[in-house]
Coordinates of C-alpha atoms in Angstrom, one line a residue:
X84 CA -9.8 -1.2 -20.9
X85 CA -12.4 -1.2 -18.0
X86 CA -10.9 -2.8 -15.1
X87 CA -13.7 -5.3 -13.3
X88 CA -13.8 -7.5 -10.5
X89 CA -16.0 -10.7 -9.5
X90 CA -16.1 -11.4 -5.8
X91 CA -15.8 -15.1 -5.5
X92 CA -17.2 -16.7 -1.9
X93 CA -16.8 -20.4 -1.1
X94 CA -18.3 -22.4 1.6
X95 CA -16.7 -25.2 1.6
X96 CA -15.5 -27.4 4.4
X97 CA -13.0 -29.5 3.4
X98 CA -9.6 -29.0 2.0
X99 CA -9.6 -29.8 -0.9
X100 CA -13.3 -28.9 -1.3
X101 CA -15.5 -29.6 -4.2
X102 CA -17.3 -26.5 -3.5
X103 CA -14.7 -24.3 -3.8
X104 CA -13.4 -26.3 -7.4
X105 CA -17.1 -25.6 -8.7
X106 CA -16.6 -21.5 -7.3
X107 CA -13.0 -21.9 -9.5
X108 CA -14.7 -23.0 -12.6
X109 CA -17.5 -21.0 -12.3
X110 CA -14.8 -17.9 -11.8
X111 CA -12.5 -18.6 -14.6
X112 CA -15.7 -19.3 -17.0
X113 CA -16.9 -15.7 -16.6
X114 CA -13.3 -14.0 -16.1
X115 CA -12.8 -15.4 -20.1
X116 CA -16.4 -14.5 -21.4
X117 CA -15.3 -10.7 -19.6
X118 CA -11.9 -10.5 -21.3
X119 CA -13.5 -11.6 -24.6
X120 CA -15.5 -8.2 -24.2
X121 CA -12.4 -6.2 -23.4
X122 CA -12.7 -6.0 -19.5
X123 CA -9.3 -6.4 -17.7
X124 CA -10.3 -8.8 -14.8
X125 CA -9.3 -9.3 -11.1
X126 CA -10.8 -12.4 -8.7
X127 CA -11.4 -12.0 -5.5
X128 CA -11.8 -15.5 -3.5
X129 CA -13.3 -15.3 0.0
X130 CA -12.7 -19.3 1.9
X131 CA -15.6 -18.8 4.6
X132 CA -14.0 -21.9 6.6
X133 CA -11.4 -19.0 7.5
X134 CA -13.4 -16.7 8.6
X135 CA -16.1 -19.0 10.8
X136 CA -15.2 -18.0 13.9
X137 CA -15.3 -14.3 13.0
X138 CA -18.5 -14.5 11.6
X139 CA -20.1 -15.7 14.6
X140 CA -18.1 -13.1 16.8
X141 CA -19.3 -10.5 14.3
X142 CA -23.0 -11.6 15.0
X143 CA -22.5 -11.4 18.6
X144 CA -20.6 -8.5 19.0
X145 CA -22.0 -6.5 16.1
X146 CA -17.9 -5.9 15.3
X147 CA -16.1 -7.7 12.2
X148 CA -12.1 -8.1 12.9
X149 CA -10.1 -6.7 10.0
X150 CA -9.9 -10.1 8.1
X151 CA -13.6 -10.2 7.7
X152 CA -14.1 -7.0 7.6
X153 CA -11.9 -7.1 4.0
X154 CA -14.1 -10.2 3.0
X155 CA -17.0 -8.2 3.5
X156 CA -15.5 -5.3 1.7
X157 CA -14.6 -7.6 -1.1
X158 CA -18.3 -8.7 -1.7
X159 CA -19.6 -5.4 -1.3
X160 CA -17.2 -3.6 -3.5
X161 CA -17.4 -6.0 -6.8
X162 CA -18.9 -5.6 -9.9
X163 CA -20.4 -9.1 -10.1
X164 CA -20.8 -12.0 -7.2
X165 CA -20.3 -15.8 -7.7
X166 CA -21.5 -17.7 -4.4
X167 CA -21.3 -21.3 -3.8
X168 CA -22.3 -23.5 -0.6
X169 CA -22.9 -27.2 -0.1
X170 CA -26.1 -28.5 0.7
X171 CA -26.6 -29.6 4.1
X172 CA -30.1 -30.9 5.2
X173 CA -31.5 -30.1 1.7
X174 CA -30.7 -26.1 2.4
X175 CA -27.4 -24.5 2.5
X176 CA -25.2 -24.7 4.6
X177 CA -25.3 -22.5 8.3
X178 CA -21.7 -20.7 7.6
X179 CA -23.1 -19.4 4.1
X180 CA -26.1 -17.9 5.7
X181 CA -24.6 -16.8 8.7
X182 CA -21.8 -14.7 6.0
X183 CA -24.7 -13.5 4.1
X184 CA -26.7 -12.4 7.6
X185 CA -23.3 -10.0 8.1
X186 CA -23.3 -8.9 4.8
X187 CA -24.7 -4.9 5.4
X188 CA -28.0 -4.1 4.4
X189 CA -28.4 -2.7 0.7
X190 CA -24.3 -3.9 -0.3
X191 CA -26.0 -6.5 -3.0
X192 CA -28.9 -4.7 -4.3
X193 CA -28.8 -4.7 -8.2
X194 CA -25.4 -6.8 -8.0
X195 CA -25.6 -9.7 -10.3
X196 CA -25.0 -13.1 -8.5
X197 CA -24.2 -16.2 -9.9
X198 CA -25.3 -19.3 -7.3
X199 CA -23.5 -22.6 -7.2
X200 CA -23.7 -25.8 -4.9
X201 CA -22.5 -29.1 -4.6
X202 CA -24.1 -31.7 -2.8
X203 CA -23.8 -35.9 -2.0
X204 CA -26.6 -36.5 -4.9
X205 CA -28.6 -34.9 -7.2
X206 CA -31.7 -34.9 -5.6
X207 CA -30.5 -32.0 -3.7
X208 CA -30.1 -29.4 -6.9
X209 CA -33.2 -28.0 -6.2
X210 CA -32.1 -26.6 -2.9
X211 CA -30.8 -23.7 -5.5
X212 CA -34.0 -23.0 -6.0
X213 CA -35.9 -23.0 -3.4
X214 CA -33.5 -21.8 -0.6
X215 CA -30.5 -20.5 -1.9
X216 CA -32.2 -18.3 -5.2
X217 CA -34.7 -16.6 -2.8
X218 CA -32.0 -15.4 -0.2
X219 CA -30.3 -13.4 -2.5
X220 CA -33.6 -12.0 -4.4
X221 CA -34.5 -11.1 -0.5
X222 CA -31.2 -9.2 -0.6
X223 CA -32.0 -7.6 -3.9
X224 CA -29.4 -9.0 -6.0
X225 CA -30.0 -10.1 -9.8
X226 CA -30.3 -13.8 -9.2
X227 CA -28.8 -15.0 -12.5
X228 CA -31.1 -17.7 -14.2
X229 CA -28.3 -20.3 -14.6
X230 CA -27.7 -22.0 -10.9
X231 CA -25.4 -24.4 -11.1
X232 CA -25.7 -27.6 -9.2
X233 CA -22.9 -30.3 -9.2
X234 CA -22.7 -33.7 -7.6
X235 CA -19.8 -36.0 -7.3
X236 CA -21.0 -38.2 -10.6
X237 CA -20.8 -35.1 -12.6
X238 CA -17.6 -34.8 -11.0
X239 CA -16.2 -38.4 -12.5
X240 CA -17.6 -37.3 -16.7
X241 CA -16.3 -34.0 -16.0
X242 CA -14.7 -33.2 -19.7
X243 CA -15.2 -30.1 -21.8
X244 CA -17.9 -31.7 -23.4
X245 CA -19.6 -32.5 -20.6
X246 CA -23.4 -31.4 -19.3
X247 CA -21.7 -29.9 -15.9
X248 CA -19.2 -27.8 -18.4
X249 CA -21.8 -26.6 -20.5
X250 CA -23.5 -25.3 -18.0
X251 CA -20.7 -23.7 -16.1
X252 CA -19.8 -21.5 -19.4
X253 CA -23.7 -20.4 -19.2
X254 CA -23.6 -19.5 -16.3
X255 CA -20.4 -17.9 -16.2
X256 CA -21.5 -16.0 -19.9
X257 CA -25.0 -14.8 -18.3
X258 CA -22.5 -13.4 -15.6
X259 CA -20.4 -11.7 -18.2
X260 CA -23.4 -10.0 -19.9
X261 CA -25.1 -8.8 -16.2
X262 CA -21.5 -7.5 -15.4
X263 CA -20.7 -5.8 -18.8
X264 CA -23.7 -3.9 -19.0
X265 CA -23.3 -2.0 -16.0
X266 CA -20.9 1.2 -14.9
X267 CA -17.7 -0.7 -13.2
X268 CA -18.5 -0.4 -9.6
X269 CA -16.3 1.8 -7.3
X270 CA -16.0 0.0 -4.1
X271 CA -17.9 -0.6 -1.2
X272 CA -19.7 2.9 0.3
X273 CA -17.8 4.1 3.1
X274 CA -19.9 3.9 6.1
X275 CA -18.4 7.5 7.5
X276 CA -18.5 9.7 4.7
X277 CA -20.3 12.4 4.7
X278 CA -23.6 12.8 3.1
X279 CA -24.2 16.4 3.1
X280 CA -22.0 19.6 4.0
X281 CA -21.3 20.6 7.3
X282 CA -23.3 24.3 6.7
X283 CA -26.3 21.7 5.9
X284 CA -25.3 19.6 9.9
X285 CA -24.8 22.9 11.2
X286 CA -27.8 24.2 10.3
X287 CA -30.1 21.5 10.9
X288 CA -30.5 20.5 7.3
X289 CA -30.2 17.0 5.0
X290 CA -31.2 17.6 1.5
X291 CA -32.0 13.6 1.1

């Protein structure tokens, strides 16, 4: 059974936050669709409100502390990314970016992401498409095509029949696909290994 793990980051505010129940369903809709295929599945859930402070120390300072530095890890080293912010100011919000500004260079390239985002009305879904969607295609990541957008009236019809559920199980399904089709990953690169032999250093050589 190939083992598989979706890195799960919230931006949420609050407590309870509506953000982070969207990154839940979101989760738990392609964690079934993956077991349905024979993947054994582990979630990873990073709450950005605990790590605010550390992400603006880790801009100034260029340093992460250990907690982020294991958030970081944990997006870099999954198979398949779910990310969800609320919309502030018709963008997302300036803790999600700032994360994602940390994130190193080259950690999302070819991972599949799932985007998510809750807002005060529906007026704002499009801020998934033209804010949040062309981040992570900057970052190289394979934008899926469902983004899922929730307000607080989808909130109030929010049965399994409903259009908000429907369109979490697509999203979570096209997750599912991008993450079954690729080699499970094997965790983020170590940033001091070695990548040629010491004769190679010694001599002056890098093969690459």
């Amino acid at each position: 059974m190939t083992r598989r793990t979706l890195a799960v980051v919230s931006a949420g505010l609050g407590q309870p936050s509506s953000t982070r129940l969207l990154a839940d369903q979101l989760a738990a809709a392609a964690r079934d669709e993956l077991v349905r295929r024979g993947a054994e599945v582990e979630i990873r859930t990073v709450e950005l409100r605990e790590h605010a402070h550390d992400v603006v120390n880790h801009m100034l300072t260029g340093f992460p502390p250990a907690a982020l530095r294991e958030a970081l890890d944990t997006v870099a080293g999954a198979d398949g990314l779910i990310a969800v912010t609320p919309i502030f100011n018709a963008s997302y919000s300036g803790l999600f970016k700032s994360f994602f500004d940390v994130v190193e260079k080259e950690a999302l390239a070819d991972r599949p992401v799932l985007i998510g985002a809750t807002g005060g009305t529906a007026r704002h879904s499009l801020a998934l498409e033209h804010a949040v969607r062309p981040m992570f295609a900057y970052l190289r990541a394979v934008v899926l095509p469902t983004a899922v957008f929730a307000a607080p009236e989808d909130w109030a019809g929010d049965g399994d029949d409903s259009a908000l559920r429907a369109r979490i199980r697509r999203a979570g399904t096209e997750l599912a696909e991008q993450v079954d089709r690729r080699p499970a990953a094997t965790g983020p690169a170590d940033p001091f290994a070695l990548t040629t032999s010491f004769e190679n250093l010694l001599a002056g050589r890098d093969p690459a």
